Short mmCIF file of N, CA and C and ligand atoms in Angstrom, two decimals:
data_model
loop_
_atom_site.label_atom_id
_atom_site.label_comp_id
_atom_site.label_asym_id
_atom_site.label_seq_id
_atom_site.Cartn_x
_atom_site.Cartn_y
_atom_site.Cartn_z
N MET F 9 57.00 3.86 20.76
CA MET F 9 56.83 2.81 21.78
C MET F 9 55.81 3.26 22.81
N THR F 10 54.85 2.38 23.10
CA THR F 10 53.84 2.75 24.09
C THR F 10 54.22 2.20 25.45
N ASP F 11 53.81 2.94 26.45
CA ASP F 11 54.04 2.54 27.83
C ASP F 11 53.17 1.31 28.12
N ALA F 12 53.77 0.27 28.66
CA ALA F 12 53.05 -0.98 28.90
C ALA F 12 51.96 -0.81 29.95
N SER F 13 52.14 0.18 30.86
CA SER F 13 51.16 0.36 31.92
C SER F 13 49.94 1.15 31.42
N GLU F 14 50.06 1.72 30.24
CA GLU F 14 48.96 2.53 29.71
C GLU F 14 47.74 1.63 29.43
N THR F 15 46.59 2.05 29.93
CA THR F 15 45.40 1.23 29.67
C THR F 15 44.97 1.45 28.22
N PRO F 16 44.51 0.36 27.60
CA PRO F 16 44.10 0.52 26.20
C PRO F 16 42.92 1.48 26.10
N SER F 17 42.96 2.30 25.09
CA SER F 17 41.92 3.32 24.95
C SER F 17 40.84 2.86 23.98
N PHE F 18 39.58 3.05 24.40
CA PHE F 18 38.46 2.74 23.52
C PHE F 18 37.78 4.01 23.04
N GLU F 19 38.49 5.12 23.22
CA GLU F 19 37.93 6.41 22.79
C GLU F 19 37.70 6.39 21.28
N ALA F 20 36.53 6.81 20.88
CA ALA F 20 36.27 6.88 19.44
C ALA F 20 36.88 8.16 18.88
N ASP F 21 37.23 8.07 17.66
CA ASP F 21 37.75 9.21 16.94
C ASP F 21 36.69 10.32 16.92
N PRO F 22 37.06 11.59 17.10
CA PRO F 22 36.05 12.65 17.12
C PRO F 22 35.20 12.68 15.84
N TYR F 23 35.85 12.37 14.73
CA TYR F 23 35.15 12.36 13.44
C TYR F 23 34.05 11.28 13.46
N GLU F 24 34.42 10.10 14.01
CA GLU F 24 33.48 9.00 14.11
C GLU F 24 32.33 9.35 15.05
N LYS F 25 32.70 10.02 16.16
CA LYS F 25 31.69 10.42 17.15
C LYS F 25 30.65 11.33 16.50
N ARG F 26 31.15 12.24 15.67
CA ARG F 26 30.22 13.17 15.02
C ARG F 26 29.23 12.41 14.12
N TRP F 27 29.74 11.39 13.44
CA TRP F 27 28.83 10.61 12.58
C TRP F 27 27.85 9.78 13.38
N ILE F 28 28.28 9.33 14.58
CA ILE F 28 27.34 8.60 15.44
C ILE F 28 26.21 9.54 15.84
N VAL F 29 26.58 10.80 16.18
CA VAL F 29 25.56 11.77 16.57
C VAL F 29 24.61 12.04 15.40
N VAL F 30 25.19 12.22 14.20
CA VAL F 30 24.36 12.47 13.01
C VAL F 30 23.40 11.30 12.80
N SER F 31 23.89 10.06 12.93
CA SER F 31 23.04 8.88 12.75
C SER F 31 21.90 8.87 13.76
N LEU F 32 22.23 9.21 15.01
CA LEU F 32 21.18 9.21 16.05
C LEU F 32 20.13 10.27 15.76
N ILE F 33 20.58 11.45 15.28
CA ILE F 33 19.63 12.51 14.93
C ILE F 33 18.73 12.04 13.79
N LEU F 34 19.33 11.41 12.76
CA LEU F 34 18.55 10.91 11.62
C LEU F 34 17.53 9.87 12.08
N LEU F 35 17.98 8.92 12.91
CA LEU F 35 17.08 7.88 13.41
C LEU F 35 15.91 8.49 14.15
N SER F 36 16.21 9.49 15.02
CA SER F 36 15.14 10.13 15.78
C SER F 36 14.19 10.83 14.82
N ALA F 37 14.74 11.51 13.80
CA ALA F 37 13.88 12.21 12.83
C ALA F 37 12.97 11.22 12.11
N PHE F 38 13.52 10.07 11.73
CA PHE F 38 12.70 9.06 11.04
C PHE F 38 11.59 8.55 11.97
N MET F 39 11.96 8.29 13.23
CA MET F 39 10.95 7.79 14.16
C MET F 39 9.84 8.80 14.35
N ILE F 40 10.22 10.08 14.44
CA ILE F 40 9.20 11.14 14.62
C ILE F 40 8.30 11.23 13.39
N THR F 41 8.90 11.21 12.18
CA THR F 41 8.07 11.33 10.97
C THR F 41 7.15 10.12 10.80
N VAL F 42 7.67 8.92 11.10
CA VAL F 42 6.83 7.72 10.97
C VAL F 42 5.68 7.78 11.97
N THR F 43 5.97 8.25 13.18
CA THR F 43 4.91 8.36 14.20
C THR F 43 3.85 9.37 13.77
N ILE F 44 4.30 10.53 13.28
CA ILE F 44 3.34 11.55 12.83
C ILE F 44 2.52 11.02 11.66
N ALA F 45 3.19 10.38 10.69
CA ALA F 45 2.48 9.87 9.50
C ALA F 45 1.45 8.82 9.90
N GLY F 46 1.81 7.95 10.82
CA GLY F 46 0.93 6.85 11.19
C GLY F 46 -0.23 7.29 12.07
N PHE F 47 0.05 8.18 13.02
CA PHE F 47 -0.99 8.48 14.02
C PHE F 47 -1.71 9.79 13.72
N ALA F 48 -1.00 10.81 13.21
CA ALA F 48 -1.65 12.10 12.98
C ALA F 48 -2.19 12.19 11.56
N LEU F 49 -1.45 11.68 10.57
CA LEU F 49 -1.88 11.82 9.18
C LEU F 49 -2.62 10.58 8.68
N GLY F 50 -2.66 9.54 9.47
CA GLY F 50 -3.46 8.37 9.12
C GLY F 50 -2.88 7.52 8.01
N PHE F 51 -1.57 7.59 7.76
CA PHE F 51 -0.96 6.70 6.76
C PHE F 51 -1.14 5.27 7.22
N GLN F 52 -1.50 4.38 6.29
CA GLN F 52 -1.66 2.98 6.68
C GLN F 52 -0.72 2.11 5.85
N VAL F 53 -0.28 1.06 6.48
CA VAL F 53 0.50 0.08 5.75
C VAL F 53 -0.49 -0.92 5.17
N PRO F 54 -0.39 -1.23 3.85
CA PRO F 54 -1.34 -2.20 3.30
C PRO F 54 -1.21 -3.51 4.07
N GLY F 55 -2.32 -4.01 4.53
CA GLY F 55 -2.25 -5.21 5.35
C GLY F 55 -2.80 -6.41 4.63
N ALA F 56 -2.30 -7.57 4.97
CA ALA F 56 -2.92 -8.80 4.49
C ALA F 56 -4.09 -9.05 5.41
N GLU F 57 -5.28 -8.72 4.93
CA GLU F 57 -6.50 -8.76 5.74
C GLU F 57 -6.86 -10.17 6.15
N SER F 58 -6.87 -11.01 5.14
CA SER F 58 -7.27 -12.39 5.42
C SER F 58 -6.70 -13.25 4.31
N ARG F 59 -6.83 -14.53 4.48
CA ARG F 59 -6.32 -15.45 3.47
C ARG F 59 -7.48 -16.06 2.71
N VAL F 60 -7.24 -16.32 1.43
CA VAL F 60 -8.27 -16.95 0.60
C VAL F 60 -7.57 -18.02 -0.24
N ASP F 61 -8.36 -18.89 -0.84
CA ASP F 61 -7.78 -19.88 -1.74
C ASP F 61 -7.84 -19.32 -3.16
N PRO F 62 -6.70 -19.03 -3.78
CA PRO F 62 -6.72 -18.40 -5.10
C PRO F 62 -7.41 -19.25 -6.16
N ARG F 63 -7.52 -20.58 -5.93
CA ARG F 63 -8.16 -21.45 -6.92
C ARG F 63 -9.68 -21.33 -6.89
N THR F 64 -10.23 -20.95 -5.72
CA THR F 64 -11.69 -20.91 -5.60
C THR F 64 -12.23 -19.53 -5.28
N VAL F 65 -11.35 -18.56 -5.06
CA VAL F 65 -11.82 -17.25 -4.59
C VAL F 65 -12.78 -16.58 -5.56
N ALA F 66 -12.59 -16.79 -6.88
CA ALA F 66 -13.46 -16.14 -7.86
C ALA F 66 -14.87 -16.70 -7.84
N ASP F 67 -15.07 -17.87 -7.21
CA ASP F 67 -16.41 -18.46 -7.12
C ASP F 67 -17.00 -18.31 -5.73
N THR F 68 -16.26 -17.62 -4.87
CA THR F 68 -16.68 -17.51 -3.47
C THR F 68 -17.09 -16.08 -3.18
N ALA F 69 -18.20 -15.89 -2.44
CA ALA F 69 -18.62 -14.55 -2.05
C ALA F 69 -17.53 -13.93 -1.17
N PRO F 70 -17.29 -12.62 -1.25
CA PRO F 70 -17.95 -11.65 -2.13
C PRO F 70 -17.30 -11.51 -3.51
N TRP F 71 -16.23 -12.27 -3.78
CA TRP F 71 -15.50 -12.06 -5.04
C TRP F 71 -16.19 -12.68 -6.24
N ASN F 72 -17.22 -13.52 -6.01
CA ASN F 72 -17.95 -14.07 -7.16
C ASN F 72 -18.75 -12.96 -7.85
N GLU F 73 -18.98 -11.85 -7.12
CA GLU F 73 -19.57 -10.67 -7.74
C GLU F 73 -18.68 -9.49 -7.44
N PRO F 74 -17.52 -9.40 -8.13
CA PRO F 74 -16.59 -8.34 -7.81
C PRO F 74 -17.20 -6.97 -8.10
N GLY F 75 -16.76 -5.98 -7.39
CA GLY F 75 -17.27 -4.62 -7.62
C GLY F 75 -17.57 -3.91 -6.32
N LEU F 76 -18.36 -2.86 -6.44
CA LEU F 76 -18.63 -1.97 -5.31
C LEU F 76 -19.83 -2.43 -4.49
N ARG F 77 -19.75 -2.22 -3.18
CA ARG F 77 -20.90 -2.41 -2.30
C ARG F 77 -21.11 -1.08 -1.60
N ASP F 78 -22.34 -0.57 -1.68
CA ASP F 78 -22.67 0.67 -1.00
C ASP F 78 -23.03 0.33 0.44
N LEU F 79 -22.21 0.77 1.37
CA LEU F 79 -22.45 0.43 2.78
C LEU F 79 -23.26 1.52 3.48
N GLY F 80 -23.67 2.55 2.70
CA GLY F 80 -24.39 3.67 3.29
C GLY F 80 -23.43 4.64 3.93
N ASN F 81 -23.92 5.86 4.22
CA ASN F 81 -23.06 6.82 4.91
C ASN F 81 -21.84 7.21 4.09
N ASN F 82 -21.95 7.18 2.75
CA ASN F 82 -20.83 7.49 1.85
C ASN F 82 -19.68 6.50 1.97
N GLU F 83 -19.97 5.32 2.49
CA GLU F 83 -18.91 4.32 2.61
C GLU F 83 -19.14 3.19 1.61
N TYR F 84 -18.05 2.78 0.99
CA TYR F 84 -18.13 1.72 -0.01
C TYR F 84 -17.07 0.67 0.27
N ALA F 85 -17.37 -0.56 -0.13
CA ALA F 85 -16.36 -1.61 -0.14
C ALA F 85 -16.18 -1.99 -1.61
N ALA F 86 -14.94 -2.13 -2.05
CA ALA F 86 -14.67 -2.51 -3.44
C ALA F 86 -13.92 -3.84 -3.43
N TYR F 87 -14.56 -4.88 -3.98
CA TYR F 87 -13.93 -6.19 -4.09
C TYR F 87 -13.37 -6.33 -5.49
N ILE F 88 -12.08 -6.50 -5.59
CA ILE F 88 -11.42 -6.49 -6.89
C ILE F 88 -10.55 -7.73 -7.05
N ILE F 89 -10.72 -8.38 -8.20
CA ILE F 89 -9.88 -9.53 -8.53
C ILE F 89 -8.82 -9.10 -9.53
N SER F 90 -7.59 -9.46 -9.26
CA SER F 90 -6.51 -9.19 -10.21
C SER F 90 -6.16 -10.50 -10.89
N GLN F 91 -6.02 -10.43 -12.19
CA GLN F 91 -5.60 -11.62 -12.92
C GLN F 91 -4.82 -11.16 -14.14
N ARG F 92 -4.06 -12.06 -14.73
CA ARG F 92 -3.35 -11.71 -15.96
C ARG F 92 -4.39 -11.46 -17.04
N PHE F 93 -4.59 -10.32 -17.63
CA PHE F 93 -3.91 -9.07 -17.38
C PHE F 93 -4.96 -8.00 -17.21
N ALA F 94 -5.75 -8.13 -16.15
CA ALA F 94 -6.85 -7.19 -15.94
C ALA F 94 -7.24 -7.13 -14.47
N PHE F 95 -7.88 -6.02 -14.14
CA PHE F 95 -8.56 -5.93 -12.85
C PHE F 95 -10.05 -6.14 -13.12
N ILE F 96 -10.71 -6.90 -12.27
CA ILE F 96 -12.14 -7.14 -12.44
C ILE F 96 -12.86 -6.61 -11.20
N PRO F 97 -13.78 -5.65 -11.37
CA PRO F 97 -14.16 -4.99 -12.62
C PRO F 97 -13.11 -3.95 -13.02
N PRO F 98 -13.06 -3.60 -14.32
CA PRO F 98 -12.03 -2.66 -14.77
C PRO F 98 -12.32 -1.21 -14.40
N THR F 99 -13.60 -0.92 -14.12
CA THR F 99 -13.96 0.47 -13.80
C THR F 99 -14.87 0.51 -12.58
N LEU F 100 -14.57 1.46 -11.70
CA LEU F 100 -15.40 1.68 -10.52
C LEU F 100 -15.81 3.14 -10.53
N THR F 101 -17.05 3.42 -10.14
CA THR F 101 -17.49 4.81 -10.07
C THR F 101 -18.09 5.09 -8.70
N VAL F 102 -17.56 6.11 -8.03
CA VAL F 102 -18.08 6.47 -6.71
C VAL F 102 -18.34 7.97 -6.69
N PRO F 103 -19.26 8.44 -5.86
CA PRO F 103 -19.48 9.88 -5.76
C PRO F 103 -18.39 10.55 -4.92
N ALA F 104 -18.13 11.82 -5.21
CA ALA F 104 -17.16 12.56 -4.41
C ALA F 104 -17.62 12.58 -2.95
N GLY F 105 -16.65 12.54 -2.06
CA GLY F 105 -16.99 12.54 -0.63
C GLY F 105 -17.10 11.15 -0.06
N SER F 106 -16.80 10.13 -0.90
CA SER F 106 -16.96 8.78 -0.38
C SER F 106 -15.66 8.21 0.16
N SER F 107 -15.84 7.25 1.01
CA SER F 107 -14.72 6.54 1.61
C SER F 107 -14.79 5.10 1.10
N VAL F 108 -13.74 4.68 0.42
CA VAL F 108 -13.77 3.36 -0.22
C VAL F 108 -12.71 2.46 0.42
N THR F 109 -13.14 1.28 0.85
CA THR F 109 -12.19 0.28 1.34
C THR F 109 -12.00 -0.75 0.23
N PHE F 110 -10.76 -0.89 -0.22
CA PHE F 110 -10.44 -1.82 -1.29
C PHE F 110 -10.05 -3.17 -0.69
N TYR F 111 -10.61 -4.23 -1.26
CA TYR F 111 -10.21 -5.60 -0.91
C TYR F 111 -9.75 -6.24 -2.22
N VAL F 112 -8.46 -6.41 -2.36
CA VAL F 112 -7.93 -6.85 -3.64
C VAL F 112 -7.21 -8.18 -3.45
N THR F 113 -7.50 -9.11 -4.36
CA THR F 113 -6.78 -10.38 -4.32
C THR F 113 -6.44 -10.81 -5.74
N SER F 114 -5.59 -11.80 -5.85
CA SER F 114 -5.15 -12.28 -7.16
C SER F 114 -5.51 -13.75 -7.30
N ILE F 115 -5.87 -14.14 -8.53
CA ILE F 115 -6.19 -15.56 -8.73
C ILE F 115 -5.06 -16.30 -9.45
N ASP F 116 -4.00 -15.57 -9.82
CA ASP F 116 -2.91 -16.28 -10.50
C ASP F 116 -1.53 -15.94 -9.93
N VAL F 117 -0.97 -14.81 -10.36
CA VAL F 117 0.38 -14.49 -9.92
C VAL F 117 0.34 -13.20 -9.11
N GLN F 118 1.51 -12.76 -8.68
CA GLN F 118 1.59 -11.52 -7.91
C GLN F 118 1.34 -10.32 -8.82
N HIS F 119 0.48 -9.41 -8.38
CA HIS F 119 0.22 -8.17 -9.10
C HIS F 119 0.45 -6.99 -8.17
N GLY F 120 0.33 -5.79 -8.75
CA GLY F 120 0.38 -4.57 -7.95
C GLY F 120 -0.93 -3.84 -8.10
N PHE F 121 -1.23 -2.97 -7.15
CA PHE F 121 -2.46 -2.19 -7.21
C PHE F 121 -2.09 -0.77 -6.80
N LEU F 122 -1.85 0.07 -7.82
CA LEU F 122 -1.47 1.46 -7.57
C LEU F 122 -2.60 2.35 -8.06
N LEU F 123 -3.01 3.26 -7.23
CA LEU F 123 -4.08 4.17 -7.59
C LEU F 123 -3.46 5.55 -7.77
N SER F 124 -3.50 6.05 -9.02
CA SER F 124 -2.81 7.30 -9.32
C SER F 124 -3.39 8.46 -8.51
N ASP F 125 -2.55 9.42 -8.18
CA ASP F 125 -2.91 10.62 -7.41
C ASP F 125 -3.45 10.32 -6.00
N THR F 126 -3.10 9.14 -5.50
CA THR F 126 -3.38 8.83 -4.10
C THR F 126 -2.10 8.19 -3.55
N ASN F 127 -2.09 7.85 -2.28
CA ASN F 127 -0.91 7.14 -1.78
C ASN F 127 -1.16 5.63 -1.71
N VAL F 128 -2.14 5.15 -2.48
CA VAL F 128 -2.43 3.72 -2.50
C VAL F 128 -1.44 3.00 -3.41
N ASN F 129 -0.73 2.05 -2.86
CA ASN F 129 0.22 1.25 -3.63
C ASN F 129 0.37 -0.07 -2.89
N MET F 130 -0.39 -1.09 -3.34
CA MET F 130 -0.40 -2.35 -2.61
C MET F 130 0.16 -3.47 -3.47
N GLN F 131 0.77 -4.42 -2.81
CA GLN F 131 1.18 -5.65 -3.47
C GLN F 131 -0.02 -6.60 -3.37
N VAL F 132 -0.33 -7.28 -4.47
CA VAL F 132 -1.47 -8.20 -4.47
C VAL F 132 -0.92 -9.61 -4.67
N VAL F 133 -1.05 -10.40 -3.64
CA VAL F 133 -0.43 -11.73 -3.64
C VAL F 133 -1.53 -12.78 -3.67
N PRO F 134 -1.41 -13.81 -4.54
CA PRO F 134 -2.42 -14.85 -4.55
C PRO F 134 -2.55 -15.49 -3.17
N GLY F 135 -3.78 -15.69 -2.72
CA GLY F 135 -3.99 -16.31 -1.42
C GLY F 135 -4.17 -15.31 -0.30
N GLU F 136 -3.92 -14.01 -0.60
CA GLU F 136 -4.07 -13.01 0.44
C GLU F 136 -4.95 -11.88 -0.05
N VAL F 137 -5.59 -11.18 0.89
CA VAL F 137 -6.43 -10.04 0.55
C VAL F 137 -5.71 -8.79 1.03
N SER F 138 -5.42 -7.89 0.09
CA SER F 138 -4.79 -6.63 0.45
C SER F 138 -5.87 -5.58 0.61
N THR F 139 -5.77 -4.78 1.65
CA THR F 139 -6.83 -3.82 1.89
C THR F 139 -6.30 -2.47 2.36
N LEU F 140 -6.98 -1.43 1.91
CA LEU F 140 -6.69 -0.06 2.33
C LEU F 140 -7.98 0.75 2.18
N THR F 141 -8.13 1.77 3.01
CA THR F 141 -9.30 2.65 2.92
C THR F 141 -8.86 4.03 2.46
N VAL F 142 -9.56 4.58 1.49
CA VAL F 142 -9.20 5.89 0.94
C VAL F 142 -10.44 6.77 0.88
N GLU F 143 -10.25 8.05 1.14
CA GLU F 143 -11.36 9.00 0.99
C GLU F 143 -11.15 9.78 -0.30
N PHE F 144 -12.23 9.91 -1.07
CA PHE F 144 -12.16 10.64 -2.33
C PHE F 144 -13.03 11.88 -2.22
N ASP F 145 -12.37 13.02 -2.01
CA ASP F 145 -13.12 14.26 -1.81
C ASP F 145 -13.32 15.02 -3.11
N GLU F 146 -12.34 14.91 -4.02
CA GLU F 146 -12.40 15.69 -5.26
C GLU F 146 -12.86 14.81 -6.41
N PRO F 147 -13.75 15.34 -7.27
CA PRO F 147 -14.11 14.59 -8.48
C PRO F 147 -12.89 14.42 -9.38
N GLY F 148 -12.85 13.35 -10.13
CA GLY F 148 -11.72 13.13 -11.03
C GLY F 148 -11.60 11.66 -11.37
N THR F 149 -10.58 11.34 -12.17
CA THR F 149 -10.36 9.96 -12.57
C THR F 149 -9.00 9.50 -12.08
N HIS F 150 -8.98 8.37 -11.42
CA HIS F 150 -7.72 7.78 -10.95
C HIS F 150 -7.47 6.52 -11.76
N ASP F 151 -6.25 6.37 -12.23
CA ASP F 151 -5.90 5.13 -12.93
C ASP F 151 -5.53 4.07 -11.90
N ILE F 152 -5.98 2.84 -12.16
CA ILE F 152 -5.56 1.70 -11.35
C ILE F 152 -4.49 0.99 -12.17
N ILE F 153 -3.31 0.88 -11.63
CA ILE F 153 -2.18 0.38 -12.42
C ILE F 153 -1.55 -0.82 -11.73
N CYS F 154 -1.27 -1.86 -12.52
CA CYS F 154 -0.50 -2.99 -11.99
C CYS F 154 0.98 -2.61 -12.08
N ASN F 155 1.63 -2.50 -10.95
CA ASN F 155 3.04 -2.09 -10.95
C ASN F 155 3.98 -3.19 -10.47
N GLU F 156 3.49 -4.44 -10.56
CA GLU F 156 4.40 -5.57 -10.30
C GLU F 156 4.37 -6.40 -11.58
N PHE F 157 5.53 -6.62 -12.16
CA PHE F 157 5.56 -7.31 -13.45
C PHE F 157 4.91 -8.69 -13.33
N CYS F 158 3.89 -8.92 -14.18
CA CYS F 158 3.12 -10.16 -14.04
C CYS F 158 3.07 -10.99 -15.32
N GLY F 159 3.75 -10.54 -16.37
CA GLY F 159 3.77 -11.35 -17.59
C GLY F 159 3.73 -10.47 -18.83
N THR F 160 3.50 -11.11 -19.97
CA THR F 160 3.62 -10.39 -21.25
C THR F 160 2.62 -9.25 -21.39
N GLY F 161 1.43 -9.37 -20.80
CA GLY F 161 0.43 -8.31 -20.95
C GLY F 161 0.44 -7.30 -19.82
N HIS F 162 1.49 -7.36 -19.01
CA HIS F 162 1.55 -6.52 -17.81
C HIS F 162 1.32 -5.04 -18.10
N ALA F 163 1.94 -4.54 -19.18
CA ALA F 163 1.88 -3.10 -19.47
C ALA F 163 0.45 -2.64 -19.75
N ALA F 164 -0.41 -3.59 -20.15
CA ALA F 164 -1.80 -3.22 -20.48
C ALA F 164 -2.73 -3.40 -19.29
N MET F 165 -2.18 -3.84 -18.18
CA MET F 165 -3.03 -4.15 -17.04
C MET F 165 -3.36 -2.89 -16.25
N ALA F 166 -4.55 -2.37 -16.48
CA ALA F 166 -4.95 -1.13 -15.82
C ALA F 166 -6.46 -1.06 -15.71
N GLY F 167 -6.91 -0.23 -14.80
CA GLY F 167 -8.34 0.02 -14.64
C GLY F 167 -8.54 1.48 -14.29
N LYS F 168 -9.75 1.82 -13.90
CA LYS F 168 -10.06 3.22 -13.60
C LYS F 168 -10.98 3.31 -12.41
N LEU F 169 -10.76 4.35 -11.62
CA LEU F 169 -11.71 4.69 -10.57
C LEU F 169 -12.17 6.12 -10.85
N ILE F 170 -13.47 6.25 -11.09
CA ILE F 170 -14.01 7.57 -11.42
C ILE F 170 -14.73 8.12 -10.20
N VAL F 171 -14.34 9.33 -9.81
CA VAL F 171 -15.01 10.01 -8.70
C VAL F 171 -15.91 11.07 -9.32
N GLU F 172 -17.21 10.88 -9.18
CA GLU F 172 -18.16 11.78 -9.82
C GLU F 172 -18.52 12.94 -8.91
N ALA F 173 -18.64 14.12 -9.52
CA ALA F 173 -19.13 15.27 -8.76
C ALA F 173 -20.59 15.02 -8.42
N GLY F 174 -21.09 15.77 -7.49
CA GLY F 174 -22.51 15.60 -7.18
C GLY F 174 -22.72 14.71 -5.98
N GLY F 175 -21.62 14.15 -5.50
CA GLY F 175 -21.70 13.46 -4.21
C GLY F 175 -21.87 14.56 -3.17
N GLU F 176 -21.15 14.44 -2.13
CA GLU F 176 -21.38 15.46 -1.12
C GLU F 176 -20.06 16.06 -0.64
CU1 LIG V 217 -0.37 -7.47 -13.25
#
């Protein structure tokens, strides 16, 4: 029997308190790592750069001539169209030491744009332009992989980015 004059207690169980502390420590750790990744390490979230009309984008500059643009200063822009079941163009070649900004859009359904051995992994949505900038310092070949299921030929949907030695 409890004393009627006793005020109700809202004290948390010590076990529960410990888990609240653990959660707060975890949250703080996540906030710190996200801040470091975003501001010190330059991690970027793939952004929807701009909107396009998926029905006409393939006939509209710059996507009417998909591929690389040399912007000088080792900087490149890559305009890439995703469609069932290919990336256009399927192969890109840049010199080592270059910085490439990808502008990827889809003319049909949702695709993925994953660049092997990098942290590039973008969703490609019809009507939107997904963009990320990557620096390629080492020569080598990166596979471009569609990692969002887009239909029967999805497994064959891939391209290549070749980084050639002899850049700078
Ligand atoms: Cu696909």
